[in-house]
Amino acid sequence: MANYAQGIFTPRNPAKYIGNHKPKYRSGWELTFMNFCDSNKSVLHWASESIRIPYKNPLTGKPSIYVPDFFVVYQNKYGKQIAEVVEIKPKKQSLIESKVASARDKLVVAINHAKWASANAYCKSQGLTFRVITEDQLFYNGNPKNKR
């Protein structure tokens, strides 16, 4: 699925969607995650772009607002409910690979890490967890042998 897809998602299970606005996907990866949340029986509730977290932009030093992609409440295999804030990002925007990363890529990663540090602190204070999901988890379940 192309990563540049954009549009409005219509849940097939609208009772699970707890957001205050129609979910908007900004990539094919976000659309894939929305379909997962909507159809997976373990996902009890989910919302798109529903949380605003203040952070300090490391490049400008100015206060900014970070809006993570998703809020998800699911039941794990032991029956425990878990609430997570989830960001969907390409791996290249989450890791600095010094030999291949351009200066722009390194700046994007620096900003993302500042956002994610604030998200981790916010989530910890709210009894939530924060997770960044890359293509490895979204499509390959972390196993390179599963790549299509």
PDB file of C-alpha atoms in Angstrom:
ATOM      1  CA  MET A   1       0.000   0.000   0.000  1.00  0.00           C
ATOM      2  CA  ALA A   2       1.356   3.391  -0.930  1.00  0.00           C
ATOM      3  CA  ASN A   3       2.521   5.444   2.012  1.00  0.00           C
ATOM      4  CA  TYR A   4       1.221   8.686   0.438  1.00  0.00           C
ATOM      5  CA  ALA A   5      -2.499   7.801   0.630  1.00  0.00           C
ATOM      6  CA  GLN A   6      -4.685  10.379   2.392  1.00  0.00           C
ATOM      7  CA  GLY A   7      -8.359  10.559   3.220  1.00  0.00           C
ATOM      8  CA  ILE A   8     -11.152  10.105   5.733  1.00  0.00           C
ATOM      9  CA  PHE A   9     -11.582   6.659   7.288  1.00  0.00           C
ATOM     10  CA  THR A  10     -15.090   5.295   7.819  1.00  0.00           C
ATOM     11  CA  PRO A  11     -15.074   2.726  10.645  1.00  0.00           C
ATOM     12  CA  ARG A  12     -17.007  -0.489  10.067  1.00  0.00           C
ATOM     13  CA  ASN A  13     -17.293  -0.760  13.866  1.00  0.00           C
ATOM     14  CA  PRO A  14     -18.147   2.842  14.805  1.00  0.00           C
ATOM     15  CA  ALA A  15     -18.838   1.989  18.467  1.00  0.00           C
ATOM     16  CA  LYS A  16     -15.084   1.331  18.900  1.00  0.00           C
ATOM     17  CA  TYR A  17     -14.077   4.762  17.612  1.00  0.00           C
ATOM     18  CA  ILE A  18     -14.024   7.286  20.471  1.00  0.00           C
ATOM     19  CA  GLY A  19     -12.524  10.293  18.700  1.00  0.00           C
ATOM     20  CA  ASN A  20     -14.310  13.643  18.463  1.00  0.00           C
ATOM     21  CA  HIS A  21     -13.778  13.968  14.709  1.00  0.00           C
ATOM     22  CA  LYS A  22     -13.781  11.730  11.664  1.00  0.00           C
ATOM     23  CA  PRO A  23     -10.477   9.841  11.540  1.00  0.00           C
ATOM     24  CA  LYS A  24      -8.174  11.229   8.858  1.00  0.00           C
ATOM     25  CA  TYR A  25      -5.267   9.163   7.577  1.00  0.00           C
ATOM     26  CA  ARG A  26      -2.201  10.908   6.204  1.00  0.00           C
ATOM     27  CA  SER A  27      -0.474   7.797   4.888  1.00  0.00           C
ATOM     28  CA  GLY A  28      -1.213   4.278   3.763  1.00  0.00           C
ATOM     29  CA  TRP A  29       0.503   3.109   6.941  1.00  0.00           C
ATOM     30  CA  GLU A  30      -1.958   5.051   9.087  1.00  0.00           C
ATOM     31  CA  LEU A  31      -4.815   3.611   7.013  1.00  0.00           C
ATOM     32  CA  THR A  32      -3.447   0.108   7.636  1.00  0.00           C
ATOM     33  CA  PHE A  33      -3.340   0.808  11.387  1.00  0.00           C
ATOM     34  CA  MET A  34      -6.895   2.214  11.358  1.00  0.00           C
ATOM     35  CA  ASN A  35      -8.149  -0.931   9.633  1.00  0.00           C
ATOM     36  CA  PHE A  36      -6.337  -2.999  12.267  1.00  0.00           C
ATOM     37  CA  CYS A  37      -7.891  -1.048  15.148  1.00  0.00           C
ATOM     38  CA  ASP A  38     -11.342  -1.159  13.575  1.00  0.00           C
ATOM     39  CA  SER A  39     -11.324  -4.893  12.841  1.00  0.00           C
ATOM     40  CA  ASN A  40      -9.189  -6.441  15.613  1.00  0.00           C
ATOM     41  CA  LYS A  41     -11.367  -7.954  18.349  1.00  0.00           C
ATOM     42  CA  SER A  42      -8.737  -7.174  21.014  1.00  0.00           C
ATOM     43  CA  VAL A  43      -8.977  -3.432  20.313  1.00  0.00           C
ATOM     44  CA  LEU A  44     -11.765  -2.114  22.527  1.00  0.00           C
ATOM     45  CA  HIS A  45     -11.543   1.611  21.688  1.00  0.00           C
ATOM     46  CA  TRP A  46      -9.414   3.859  19.522  1.00  0.00           C
ATOM     47  CA  ALA A  47      -9.127   7.478  18.452  1.00  0.00           C
ATOM     48  CA  SER A  48      -7.127   9.378  15.858  1.00  0.00           C
ATOM     49  CA  GLU A  49      -5.159  12.536  16.703  1.00  0.00           C
ATOM     50  CA  SER A  50      -7.049  12.963  19.981  1.00  0.00           C
ATOM     51  CA  ILE A  51      -4.242  13.984  22.359  1.00  0.00           C
ATOM     52  CA  ARG A  52      -2.191  17.198  22.374  1.00  0.00           C
ATOM     53  CA  ILE A  53       1.182  17.115  24.135  1.00  0.00           C
ATOM     54  CA  PRO A  54       3.358  20.204  24.653  1.00  0.00           C
ATOM     55  CA  TYR A  55       7.056  19.882  23.857  1.00  0.00           C
ATOM     56  CA  LYS A  56      10.028  22.153  23.222  1.00  0.00           C
ATOM     57  CA  ASN A  57      11.235  22.212  19.623  1.00  0.00           C
ATOM     58  CA  PRO A  58      14.977  21.447  19.844  1.00  0.00           C
ATOM     59  CA  LEU A  59      15.769  23.514  16.738  1.00  0.00           C
ATOM     60  CA  THR A  60      13.907  26.702  17.636  1.00  0.00           C
ATOM     61  CA  GLY A  61      13.723  26.358  21.426  1.00  0.00           C
ATOM     62  CA  LYS A  62      10.062  27.384  21.195  1.00  0.00           C
ATOM     63  CA  PRO A  63       7.138  25.601  22.837  1.00  0.00           C
ATOM     64  CA  SER A  64       5.207  23.467  20.340  1.00  0.00           C
ATOM     65  CA  ILE A  65       2.361  20.971  20.343  1.00  0.00           C
ATOM     66  CA  TYR A  66       2.730  17.330  19.359  1.00  0.00           C
ATOM     67  CA  VAL A  67      -0.373  15.409  18.258  1.00  0.00           C
ATOM     68  CA  PRO A  68       0.347  11.666  18.232  1.00  0.00           C
ATOM     69  CA  ASP A  69      -1.421   9.587  15.605  1.00  0.00           C
ATOM     70  CA  PHE A  70      -3.540   7.298  17.785  1.00  0.00           C
ATOM     71  CA  PHE A  71      -4.914   6.471  21.197  1.00  0.00           C
ATOM     72  CA  VAL A  72      -5.754   2.760  21.558  1.00  0.00           C
ATOM     73  CA  VAL A  73      -7.283   0.703  24.362  1.00  0.00           C
ATOM     74  CA  TYR A  74      -6.925  -3.040  23.921  1.00  0.00           C
ATOM     75  CA  GLN A  75      -7.173  -6.226  25.906  1.00  0.00           C
ATOM     76  CA  ASN A  76      -4.002  -8.319  26.034  1.00  0.00           C
ATOM     77  CA  LYS A  77      -3.938 -12.123  25.980  1.00  0.00           C
ATOM     78  CA  TYR A  78      -4.211 -12.178  29.791  1.00  0.00           C
ATOM     79  CA  GLY A  79      -7.415 -10.115  29.762  1.00  0.00           C
ATOM     80  CA  LYS A  80      -5.762  -6.928  31.042  1.00  0.00           C
ATOM     81  CA  GLN A  81      -6.816  -3.647  29.434  1.00  0.00           C
ATOM     82  CA  ILE A  82      -3.926  -1.546  28.178  1.00  0.00           C
ATOM     83  CA  ALA A  83      -4.116   2.040  26.940  1.00  0.00           C
ATOM     84  CA  GLU A  84      -1.434   3.287  24.559  1.00  0.00           C
ATOM     85  CA  VAL A  85      -0.586   6.383  22.605  1.00  0.00           C
ATOM     86  CA  VAL A  86       0.772   5.297  19.224  1.00  0.00           C
ATOM     87  CA  GLU A  87       2.819   7.094  16.587  1.00  0.00           C
ATOM     88  CA  ILE A  88       3.239   5.586  13.111  1.00  0.00           C
ATOM     89  CA  LYS A  89       6.598   6.560  11.561  1.00  0.00           C
ATOM     90  CA  PRO A  90       8.970   5.260   8.915  1.00  0.00           C
ATOM     91  CA  LYS A  91      12.023   3.704  10.543  1.00  0.00           C
ATOM     92  CA  LYS A  92      14.257   6.256   8.790  1.00  0.00           C
ATOM     93  CA  GLN A  93      12.486   9.023  10.752  1.00  0.00           C
ATOM     94  CA  SER A  94      13.073   7.322  14.079  1.00  0.00           C
ATOM     95  CA  LEU A  95      16.739   6.278  13.899  1.00  0.00           C
ATOM     96  CA  ILE A  96      19.806   8.228  12.895  1.00  0.00           C
ATOM     97  CA  GLU A  97      21.931   6.118  10.602  1.00  0.00           C
ATOM     98  CA  SER A  98      24.984   8.317  10.314  1.00  0.00           C
ATOM     99  CA  LYS A  99      26.274   6.820   7.080  1.00  0.00           C
ATOM    100  CA  VAL A 100      23.019   7.161   5.133  1.00  0.00           C
ATOM    101  CA  ALA A 101      21.016   9.914   6.837  1.00  0.00           C
ATOM    102  CA  SER A 102      20.963  13.336   5.214  1.00  0.00           C
ATOM    103  CA  ALA A 103      21.231  16.475   7.342  1.00  0.00           C
ATOM    104  CA  ARG A 104      17.461  16.975   6.888  1.00  0.00           C
ATOM    105  CA  ASP A 105      16.744  13.400   7.998  1.00  0.00           C
ATOM    106  CA  LYS A 106      18.840  13.973  11.125  1.00  0.00           C
ATOM    107  CA  LEU A 107      16.852  17.129  11.953  1.00  0.00           C
ATOM    108  CA  VAL A 108      13.548  15.257  11.522  1.00  0.00           C
ATOM    109  CA  VAL A 109      14.801  12.521  13.854  1.00  0.00           C
ATOM    110  CA  ALA A 110      15.935  15.113  16.440  1.00  0.00           C
ATOM    111  CA  ILE A 111      12.499  16.763  16.439  1.00  0.00           C
ATOM    112  CA  ASN A 112      10.763  13.376  16.623  1.00  0.00           C
ATOM    113  CA  HIS A 113      12.888  12.345  19.600  1.00  0.00           C
ATOM    114  CA  ALA A 114      11.975  15.590  21.425  1.00  0.00           C
ATOM    115  CA  LYS A 115       8.284  14.933  20.736  1.00  0.00           C
ATOM    116  CA  TRP A 116       8.588  11.332  21.885  1.00  0.00           C
ATOM    117  CA  ALA A 117      10.415  12.237  25.106  1.00  0.00           C
ATOM    118  CA  SER A 118       7.536  14.577  25.973  1.00  0.00           C
ATOM    119  CA  ALA A 119       5.010  11.903  24.952  1.00  0.00           C
ATOM    120  CA  ASN A 120       6.716   9.343  27.193  1.00  0.00           C
ATOM    121  CA  ALA A 121       6.605  11.726  30.172  1.00  0.00           C
ATOM    122  CA  TYR A 122       2.969  12.647  29.487  1.00  0.00           C
ATOM    123  CA  CYS A 123       1.917   9.008  29.108  1.00  0.00           C
ATOM    124  CA  LYS A 124       3.730   7.964  32.267  1.00  0.00           C
ATOM    125  CA  SER A 125       1.910  10.698  34.211  1.00  0.00           C
ATOM    126  CA  GLN A 126      -1.440   9.460  32.826  1.00  0.00           C
ATOM    127  CA  GLY A 127      -0.860   5.730  33.357  1.00  0.00           C
ATOM    128  CA  LEU A 128      -0.503   5.139  29.604  1.00  0.00           C
ATOM    129  CA  THR A 129       2.278   3.752  27.466  1.00  0.00           C
ATOM    130  CA  PHE A 130       3.760   5.356  24.370  1.00  0.00           C
ATOM    131  CA  ARG A 131       4.850   3.366  21.355  1.00  0.00           C
ATOM    132  CA  VAL A 132       6.350   4.234  17.971  1.00  0.00           C
ATOM    133  CA  ILE A 133       5.394   1.716  15.307  1.00  0.00           C
ATOM    134  CA  THR A 134       7.523   1.508  12.169  1.00  0.00           C
ATOM    135  CA  GLU A 135       7.093  -0.559   9.035  1.00  0.00           C
ATOM    136  CA  ASP A 136       8.888  -3.411  10.800  1.00  0.00           C
ATOM    137  CA  GLN A 137       6.067  -3.848  13.312  1.00  0.00           C
ATOM    138  CA  LEU A 138       3.241  -2.739  11.041  1.00  0.00           C
ATOM    139  CA  PHE A 139       3.970  -5.048   8.128  1.00  0.00           C
ATOM    140  CA  TYR A 140       6.647  -7.558   9.085  1.00  0.00           C
ATOM    141  CA  ASN A 141       6.041  -8.122  12.796  1.00  0.00           C
ATOM    142  CA  GLY A 142       9.714  -7.346  13.352  1.00  0.00           C
ATOM    143  CA  ASN A 143      10.854 -10.368  11.323  1.00  0.00           C
ATOM    144  CA  PRO A 144      12.742  -9.505   8.099  1.00  0.00           C
ATOM    145  CA  LYS A 145      11.820 -12.946   6.743  1.00  0.00           C
ATOM    146  CA  ASN A 146       8.196 -11.771   6.598  1.00  0.00           C
ATOM    147  CA  LYS A 147       8.956  -8.912   4.194  1.00  0.00           C
ATOM    148  CA  ARG A 148       6.883  -8.927   1.065  1.00  0.00           C
TER     149      ARG A 148
END
